[in-house]
Amino acid sequence: MKRKYPKGRLCRHTLKGESPRNSKSANRIHLDAITDKKNLYEAFRKVKENKGKPGIDKVTSDEFERDLGTNLDTLQSELIKGRYSPRPLRKLRIPQWNNKPRQISIPTVRDRVAQQAVLNVIQDDIEAGFYDCSFGYRKGIGAHDAIKSICDLIAEGNHWIVKGDIKGCFDNIPHSRLLELCSNSIKDREITSLLKKMITAGLAAPDDHEQIQSLGTPQGAVISPLLANLYLHQLDAFAVTRGFNLVRYADDWLMLFKTQEEAQAAATKTLGYIKGALGLTSEVKGGADTVSNLQQEFTFLGYTFFPGGMKPSQKSQKKLIATLPDKIHKHLKETENVHKSHTIELVAGGVNPVLKGWYDYYSLGGGKKIYRTIDKEVRKIVRHVARDEKHHPVTNTYMQQRGLLSLESFL
């Protein structure tokens, strides 16, 4: 049978145990590059582009921008003179489609700009020391690269799977060890001192006091993904030096082997390392059965892999349908001052970008049967929302003529 896996780049460091490029240039980073006014303006542009919520001071990016020059001048002065002090983080629970809210900790816009300014300068140099088996939150690397590497490993006969995720990774990274890694990666004391302030920023308490934390790099902080990757680089090194075929995307990880014995031994060693050396807990998918075979299928990064191919997971399909009504209503709310009626054309304006984005990600696998099933559910939602089309039978052809796209049309 001709394999249906997309051909991709192999994780050569993972497969051969090669060392990544040593980042000597990190020793030449200085605070001047961070406090440069052009860098601060670029940092604000990225923060505003991300459309994040305000922090504890309730200042939005639009409000910060109204006096941008003065605000950046003040921030620059504080950074240069060593007087910069992050404000406490705002705790926020974000509703999720599966009714399991996610808690994040949000810095103020000012502090996000400071973090982004640091990130702009140090990211390339720190990432230069990472292994190729790390894919999450990397510049120029993404989930598709991870998926293609998995496919290559499967094609080479690695059909025994160990899959897990690190529970509460962002919340439980020990500050002391993380700061040590920062100092080893960046030799400039002013920058490492600045990073320490950002890492140890406390949470805002109800009584206006600050709750000091000794663990975690908060989800919601601009710099947290890089710091988490720096900490988990230790796991990558552990796996690579032992010849394990690791694919890691942030705190989700996967290893593939040719035999069950290899997979079981690697699972035991890796779980022990995560708990002992990293001080974290990893939940292996499958409960007591830590090792599975490709014949049983497995899911990673939204794809379900099976012998001969892969497809969008059931969870990813359910999530698309479950979240679509809210996305349509958000679109309608944004356009309600212009349009008073919910026509097919207007509803399609909210649906089409969602379908296109979903297809762009899941275009590596799937097929007409899955797309037809989803398209059918999407049309049900559109018929329900487009209540002002009662004067005309809302058939599939009519919706298509009015501009509604379908997943099947992308094939």
Coordinates of C-alpha atoms in Angstrom, one line a residue:
M1 CA 0.0 0.0 0.0
K2 CA 1.3 3.4 -0.9
R3 CA 1.7 5.4 2.3
K4 CA -0.5 8.5 2.7
Y5 CA 1.7 10.3 5.2
P6 CA 3.0 13.7 4.0
K7 CA 6.8 13.7 3.5
G8 CA 8.6 16.0 5.8
R9 CA 11.8 17.1 7.4
L10 CA 13.4 14.4 9.7
C11 CA 14.4 15.4 13.2
R12 CA 18.0 14.7 12.5
H13 CA 19.2 15.7 16.0
T14 CA 16.6 13.3 17.4
L15 CA 17.5 10.4 15.2
K16 CA 21.3 10.7 15.3
G17 CA 21.8 12.4 18.6
E18 CA 23.7 15.3 17.1
S19 CA 24.3 18.4 19.2
P20 CA 22.6 21.6 18.1
R21 CA 24.5 24.7 17.0
N22 CA 26.2 26.3 20.1
S23 CA 24.9 29.8 20.7
K24 CA 28.1 31.8 21.4
S25 CA 26.4 35.0 20.2
A26 CA 24.2 35.0 23.3
N27 CA 27.3 36.1 25.2
R28 CA 27.3 39.3 23.1
I29 CA 23.7 40.4 23.9
H30 CA 23.6 43.6 25.9
L31 CA 20.8 45.6 27.5
D32 CA 21.3 48.4 25.0
A33 CA 19.7 46.2 22.3
I34 CA 16.6 45.7 24.5
T35 CA 16.2 49.4 25.5
D36 CA 16.7 50.7 21.9
K37 CA 13.7 52.9 21.1
K38 CA 13.1 51.1 17.8
N39 CA 12.9 47.8 19.6
L40 CA 10.5 49.2 22.1
Y41 CA 8.2 50.5 19.4
E42 CA 8.4 47.1 17.6
A43 CA 7.6 45.4 20.9
F44 CA 4.5 47.5 21.4
R45 CA 3.4 46.8 17.8
K46 CA 3.5 43.1 18.5
V47 CA 1.7 43.4 21.8
K48 CA -1.1 45.4 20.2
E49 CA -1.3 42.9 17.3
N50 CA -1.9 40.1 19.8
K51 CA -5.0 41.9 21.1
G52 CA -4.5 40.7 24.7
K53 CA -6.7 41.7 27.7
P54 CA -5.6 44.5 30.1
G55 CA -3.6 43.6 33.2
I56 CA -4.2 44.6 36.8
D57 CA -4.1 48.4 36.0
K58 CA -7.0 47.9 33.5
V59 CA -5.0 49.8 30.8
T60 CA -5.7 48.5 27.3
S61 CA -3.3 48.6 24.4
D62 CA -5.3 51.4 22.8
E63 CA -5.1 53.5 26.0
F64 CA -1.4 52.8 26.3
E65 CA -1.0 53.9 22.7
R66 CA -2.6 57.3 23.3
D67 CA 0.5 58.5 25.0
L68 CA 2.9 56.0 23.5
G69 CA 5.9 58.2 23.2
T70 CA 5.8 59.2 26.9
N71 CA 5.0 55.6 28.0
L72 CA 7.9 54.1 26.1
D73 CA 10.3 56.9 27.3
T74 CA 9.4 56.1 30.9
L75 CA 9.8 52.4 30.3
Q76 CA 13.1 52.9 28.6
S77 CA 14.4 55.0 31.4
E78 CA 13.3 52.4 34.0
L79 CA 15.0 49.6 32.1
I80 CA 18.3 51.5 31.6
K81 CA 18.5 52.7 35.3
G82 CA 17.6 49.3 36.7
R83 CA 14.4 50.7 38.3
Y84 CA 12.0 48.6 36.3
S85 CA 9.7 46.5 38.4
P86 CA 6.8 44.4 36.9
R87 CA 3.4 44.9 38.4
P88 CA 1.5 41.9 39.9
L89 CA -0.2 39.6 37.4
R90 CA -3.9 39.6 36.9
K91 CA -5.5 36.1 37.3
L92 CA -8.1 35.3 34.7
R93 CA -10.2 32.2 33.9
I94 CA -10.8 31.7 30.2
P95 CA -13.9 29.7 29.3
Q96 CA -13.2 26.8 27.0
W97 CA -15.4 24.9 24.5
N98 CA -15.3 21.8 26.6
N99 CA -16.4 23.6 29.8
K100 CA -13.0 23.3 31.4
P101 CA -11.8 26.8 32.0
R102 CA -8.2 27.6 31.6
Q103 CA -6.5 29.9 34.1
I104 CA -4.0 32.5 32.8
S105 CA -2.0 35.2 34.5
I106 CA -1.9 38.5 32.6
P107 CA 0.8 41.1 32.8
T108 CA 0.0 44.8 32.2
V109 CA 0.5 46.2 28.7
R110 CA 3.6 48.0 29.9
D111 CA 5.0 44.7 31.2
R112 CA 4.1 42.8 28.1
V113 CA 6.0 45.5 26.1
A114 CA 9.0 45.0 28.3
Q115 CA 8.9 41.2 27.9
Q116 CA 8.4 41.5 24.1
A117 CA 11.4 43.8 23.9
V118 CA 13.5 41.2 25.7
L119 CA 12.1 38.4 23.6
N120 CA 12.9 40.3 20.4
V121 CA 16.6 40.3 21.3
I122 CA 17.2 37.0 23.0
Q123 CA 14.9 34.5 21.2
D124 CA 17.1 33.7 18.2
D125 CA 20.2 33.2 20.3
I126 CA 18.5 31.0 22.9
E127 CA 16.7 28.9 20.3
A128 CA 19.9 28.4 18.4
G129 CA 20.8 25.9 21.2
F130 CA 17.6 23.9 21.0
Y131 CA 17.3 20.5 19.4
D132 CA 15.3 19.9 16.3
C133 CA 12.8 17.7 18.2
S134 CA 11.3 20.9 19.8
F135 CA 8.5 22.4 17.7
G136 CA 6.2 24.4 19.9
Y137 CA 6.4 28.3 20.0
R138 CA 9.5 28.3 17.7
K139 CA 10.2 30.9 15.1
G140 CA 9.8 29.4 11.6
I141 CA 8.8 26.0 13.0
G142 CA 5.3 24.8 13.8
A143 CA 2.9 21.9 14.3
H144 CA 3.0 20.9 10.7
D145 CA 6.8 20.3 11.0
A146 CA 6.2 18.1 14.1
I147 CA 3.5 16.1 12.3
K148 CA 5.7 15.6 9.2
S149 CA 8.5 14.4 11.4
I150 CA 6.2 11.9 13.1
C151 CA 5.1 10.6 9.7
D152 CA 8.8 10.2 8.7
L153 CA 9.5 8.2 11.9
I154 CA 6.4 6.0 11.3
A155 CA 7.5 5.4 7.7
E156 CA 10.8 4.1 9.0
G157 CA 9.1 1.5 11.0
N158 CA 8.7 3.2 14.4
H159 CA 5.3 1.9 15.3
W160 CA 5.5 1.7 19.1
I161 CA 4.3 4.9 20.8
V162 CA 4.8 6.6 24.1
K163 CA 2.7 9.8 24.4
G164 CA 2.3 12.2 27.3
D165 CA 1.9 15.7 28.5
I166 CA 3.5 17.5 31.4
K167 CA 0.7 18.5 33.8
G168 CA 0.6 22.2 34.7
C169 CA 4.0 22.7 33.1
F170 CA 3.9 26.5 33.0
D171 CA 2.7 26.7 36.6
N172 CA 5.2 24.4 38.1
I173 CA 8.6 25.2 36.6
P174 CA 11.0 25.9 39.5
H175 CA 12.3 29.4 39.5
S176 CA 15.7 28.6 40.9
R177 CA 16.6 26.1 38.2
L178 CA 15.0 28.3 35.4
L179 CA 17.1 31.3 36.5
E180 CA 20.2 29.2 36.5
L181 CA 19.5 28.1 32.9
C182 CA 18.9 31.8 31.9
S183 CA 22.3 32.7 33.4
N184 CA 24.0 29.9 31.5
S185 CA 22.3 31.0 28.2
I186 CA 22.8 34.8 28.6
K187 CA 25.9 36.1 30.2
D188 CA 24.8 39.7 30.6
R189 CA 24.0 40.3 34.2
E190 CA 21.6 43.2 33.5
I191 CA 19.5 41.0 31.3
T192 CA 19.5 38.1 33.6
S193 CA 18.5 40.4 36.4
L194 CA 15.7 41.7 34.3
L195 CA 14.5 38.2 33.5
K196 CA 14.5 37.4 37.2
K197 CA 12.1 40.2 37.8
M198 CA 9.8 39.0 35.1
I199 CA 9.9 35.4 36.2
T200 CA 9.3 36.1 39.8
A201 CA 6.5 38.6 39.4
G202 CA 3.7 37.8 41.9
L203 CA 0.0 37.4 41.5
A204 CA -2.4 40.2 42.4
A205 CA -4.4 39.1 45.6
P206 CA -7.9 40.3 46.4
D207 CA -6.6 42.5 49.3
D208 CA -4.3 44.3 46.8
H209 CA -1.3 42.5 48.1
E210 CA 1.1 40.6 45.9
Q211 CA 1.3 36.8 46.2
I212 CA 4.9 35.9 45.6
Q213 CA 5.4 32.7 43.6
S214 CA 8.4 30.3 43.7
L215 CA 7.1 28.2 40.8
G216 CA 5.9 28.8 37.3
T217 CA 6.3 31.0 34.3
P218 CA 2.7 32.3 33.8
Q219 CA 0.5 31.4 30.8
G220 CA -0.4 34.8 29.4
A221 CA 3.1 36.3 29.7
V222 CA 4.8 37.0 26.4
I223 CA 8.1 35.5 27.4
S224 CA 6.7 32.3 29.0
P225 CA 6.8 30.0 25.9
L226 CA 10.5 30.7 25.4
L227 CA 11.3 30.2 29.0
A228 CA 9.3 26.9 29.1
N229 CA 11.1 25.7 26.1
L230 CA 14.4 26.6 27.7
Y231 CA 13.5 24.6 30.7
L232 CA 12.2 21.6 28.7
H233 CA 15.3 21.6 26.6
Q234 CA 16.7 19.5 29.4
L235 CA 14.2 16.8 28.5
D236 CA 15.1 17.1 24.8
A237 CA 18.8 16.6 25.7
F238 CA 18.0 13.6 27.9
A239 CA 16.1 12.0 25.1
V240 CA 18.5 12.8 22.3
T241 CA 21.6 11.6 24.2
R242 CA 19.9 8.2 24.7
G243 CA 18.8 7.9 21.1
F244 CA 15.1 8.3 21.8
N245 CA 13.0 9.5 18.9
L246 CA 11.3 12.4 20.6
V247 CA 8.9 14.9 19.1
R248 CA 7.9 17.6 21.6
Y249 CA 5.5 20.5 21.1
A250 CA 5.6 22.7 24.2
D251 CA 4.5 20.4 27.1
D252 CA 3.1 17.6 24.8
W253 CA 5.6 15.0 23.9
L254 CA 5.7 11.8 21.9
M255 CA 8.4 9.1 21.3
L256 CA 8.4 6.4 18.6
F257 CA 10.3 3.1 18.6
K258 CA 10.6 0.0 16.5
T259 CA 10.0 -2.5 19.4
Q260 CA 7.7 -2.6 22.4
E261 CA 10.6 -3.3 24.7
E262 CA 12.5 -0.2 23.6
A263 CA 9.4 1.9 24.0
Q264 CA 8.6 0.5 27.5
A265 CA 12.2 1.1 28.7
A266 CA 12.2 4.6 27.3
A267 CA 8.9 5.4 29.0
T268 CA 10.1 4.3 32.4
K269 CA 13.4 6.3 32.1
T270 CA 11.7 9.4 30.7
L271 CA 8.9 9.6 33.3
G272 CA 11.5 9.1 36.0
Y273 CA 13.6 11.9 34.6
I274 CA 10.7 14.3 34.3
K275 CA 9.8 13.8 37.9
G276 CA 13.2 13.5 39.4
A277 CA 15.4 15.9 37.5
L278 CA 12.8 18.4 36.3
G279 CA 10.5 18.4 39.3
L280 CA 7.5 18.0 37.1
T281 CA 4.8 15.4 36.5
S282 CA 4.0 13.9 33.1
E283 CA 0.7 12.2 32.5
V284 CA 1.2 9.4 30.0
K285 CA -1.8 8.9 27.7
G286 CA -3.3 5.5 28.1
G287 CA -3.2 5.1 31.9
A288 CA -1.4 2.0 33.0
D289 CA -0.7 1.1 29.4
T290 CA 2.1 3.5 28.8
V291 CA 3.0 2.0 25.4
S292 CA 0.7 1.6 22.4
N293 CA 1.0 0.5 18.9
L294 CA 0.1 2.3 15.7
Q295 CA -2.5 -0.4 15.0
Q296 CA -4.4 1.0 18.0
E297 CA -4.3 4.5 16.5
F298 CA -3.0 7.5 18.5
T299 CA -3.8 11.2 18.5
F300 CA -1.3 14.1 18.6
L301 CA -1.6 17.8 17.8
G302 CA -5.2 17.3 16.6
Y303 CA -4.4 14.5 14.2
T304 CA -5.3 10.8 14.6
F305 CA -2.6 8.5 13.2
F306 CA -3.3 5.0 11.9
P307 CA -1.6 2.5 9.7
G308 CA -1.3 4.1 6.3
G309 CA -2.4 7.6 7.1
M310 CA -3.9 10.2 9.4
K311 CA -7.0 12.3 9.8
P312 CA -8.4 15.1 11.9
S313 CA -9.2 13.8 15.3
Q314 CA -12.8 13.4 16.6
K315 CA -12.0 16.0 19.2
S316 CA -10.9 18.5 16.6
Q317 CA -14.0 18.0 14.6
K318 CA -16.3 18.4 17.6
K319 CA -14.4 21.5 18.7
L320 CA -14.9 23.1 15.3
I321 CA -18.7 22.6 15.4
A322 CA -19.0 23.5 19.1
T323 CA -17.2 26.8 18.8
L324 CA -18.6 27.9 15.4
P325 CA -21.8 29.5 16.7
D326 CA -19.9 31.8 19.1
K327 CA -17.5 32.8 16.4
I328 CA -20.5 33.6 14.1
H329 CA -22.2 35.7 16.8
K330 CA -18.9 37.6 17.5
H331 CA -18.7 38.4 13.8
L332 CA -22.4 39.5 13.7
K333 CA -21.8 41.7 16.8
E334 CA -18.9 43.4 15.1
T335 CA -21.0 44.2 12.0
E336 CA -24.4 44.9 13.7
N337 CA -24.1 48.7 13.2
V338 CA -23.9 48.2 9.5
H339 CA -26.2 45.2 9.0
K340 CA -29.5 44.7 10.7
S341 CA -30.4 41.4 9.2
H342 CA -28.6 38.1 9.4
T343 CA -28.4 37.2 5.8
I344 CA -26.5 34.2 4.4
E345 CA -23.8 36.6 3.1
L346 CA -23.3 38.1 6.5
V347 CA -23.2 34.8 8.3
A348 CA -20.8 33.4 5.7
G349 CA -18.4 36.3 6.5
G350 CA -18.1 34.7 10.0
V351 CA -18.0 31.1 8.9
N352 CA -15.6 31.2 5.9
P353 CA -12.5 32.3 7.7
V354 CA -13.0 29.7 10.4
L355 CA -13.4 26.9 7.8
K356 CA -10.4 28.1 5.8
G357 CA -8.2 28.2 8.9
W358 CA -9.4 24.8 10.0
Y359 CA -8.7 23.3 6.5
D360 CA -5.2 25.0 6.4
Y361 CA -4.2 23.2 9.5
Y362 CA -5.9 19.8 8.8
S363 CA -5.0 19.7 5.1
L364 CA -2.2 17.2 5.8
G365 CA -4.8 14.4 6.3
G366 CA -8.5 13.8 6.0
G367 CA -10.9 13.2 3.1
K368 CA -14.3 13.8 1.5
K369 CA -16.2 11.7 4.1
I370 CA -15.0 13.8 7.0
Y371 CA -15.4 17.1 5.2
R372 CA -18.9 16.2 4.0
T373 CA -20.0 15.4 7.6
I374 CA -18.6 18.7 8.9
D375 CA -20.1 20.7 6.0
K376 CA -23.5 19.2 6.8
E377 CA -23.2 20.3 10.5
V378 CA -22.0 23.8 9.4
R379 CA -25.0 24.3 7.1
K380 CA -27.4 23.4 10.0
I381 CA -25.8 26.1 12.1
V382 CA -25.9 28.6 9.2
R383 CA -29.6 27.9 8.6
H384 CA -30.4 28.4 12.2
V385 CA -28.5 31.7 12.5
A386 CA -29.6 33.2 9.1
R387 CA -33.1 33.6 10.3
D388 CA -33.9 36.4 7.9
E389 CA -33.7 34.1 4.8
K390 CA -37.3 32.7 5.3
H391 CA -38.4 34.2 2.0
H392 CA -36.2 31.8 0.1
P393 CA -35.6 28.0 0.6
V394 CA -32.1 27.8 2.2
T395 CA -30.7 25.0 0.1
N396 CA -27.1 24.0 -0.1
T397 CA -26.9 25.5 -3.6
Y398 CA -28.5 28.7 -2.4
M399 CA -26.0 29.0 0.4
Q400 CA -23.1 28.3 -2.0
Q401 CA -24.4 31.0 -4.4
R402 CA -24.5 33.5 -1.5
G403 CA -20.9 32.9 -0.7
L404 CA -20.8 30.2 1.9
L405 CA -17.7 28.0 1.5
S406 CA -17.5 24.3 2.3
L407 CA -14.5 22.2 3.3
E408 CA -15.1 19.9 0.4
S409 CA -14.7 22.9 -2.0
F410 CA -11.1 23.2 -0.8
L411 CA -10.2 19.7 -2.2

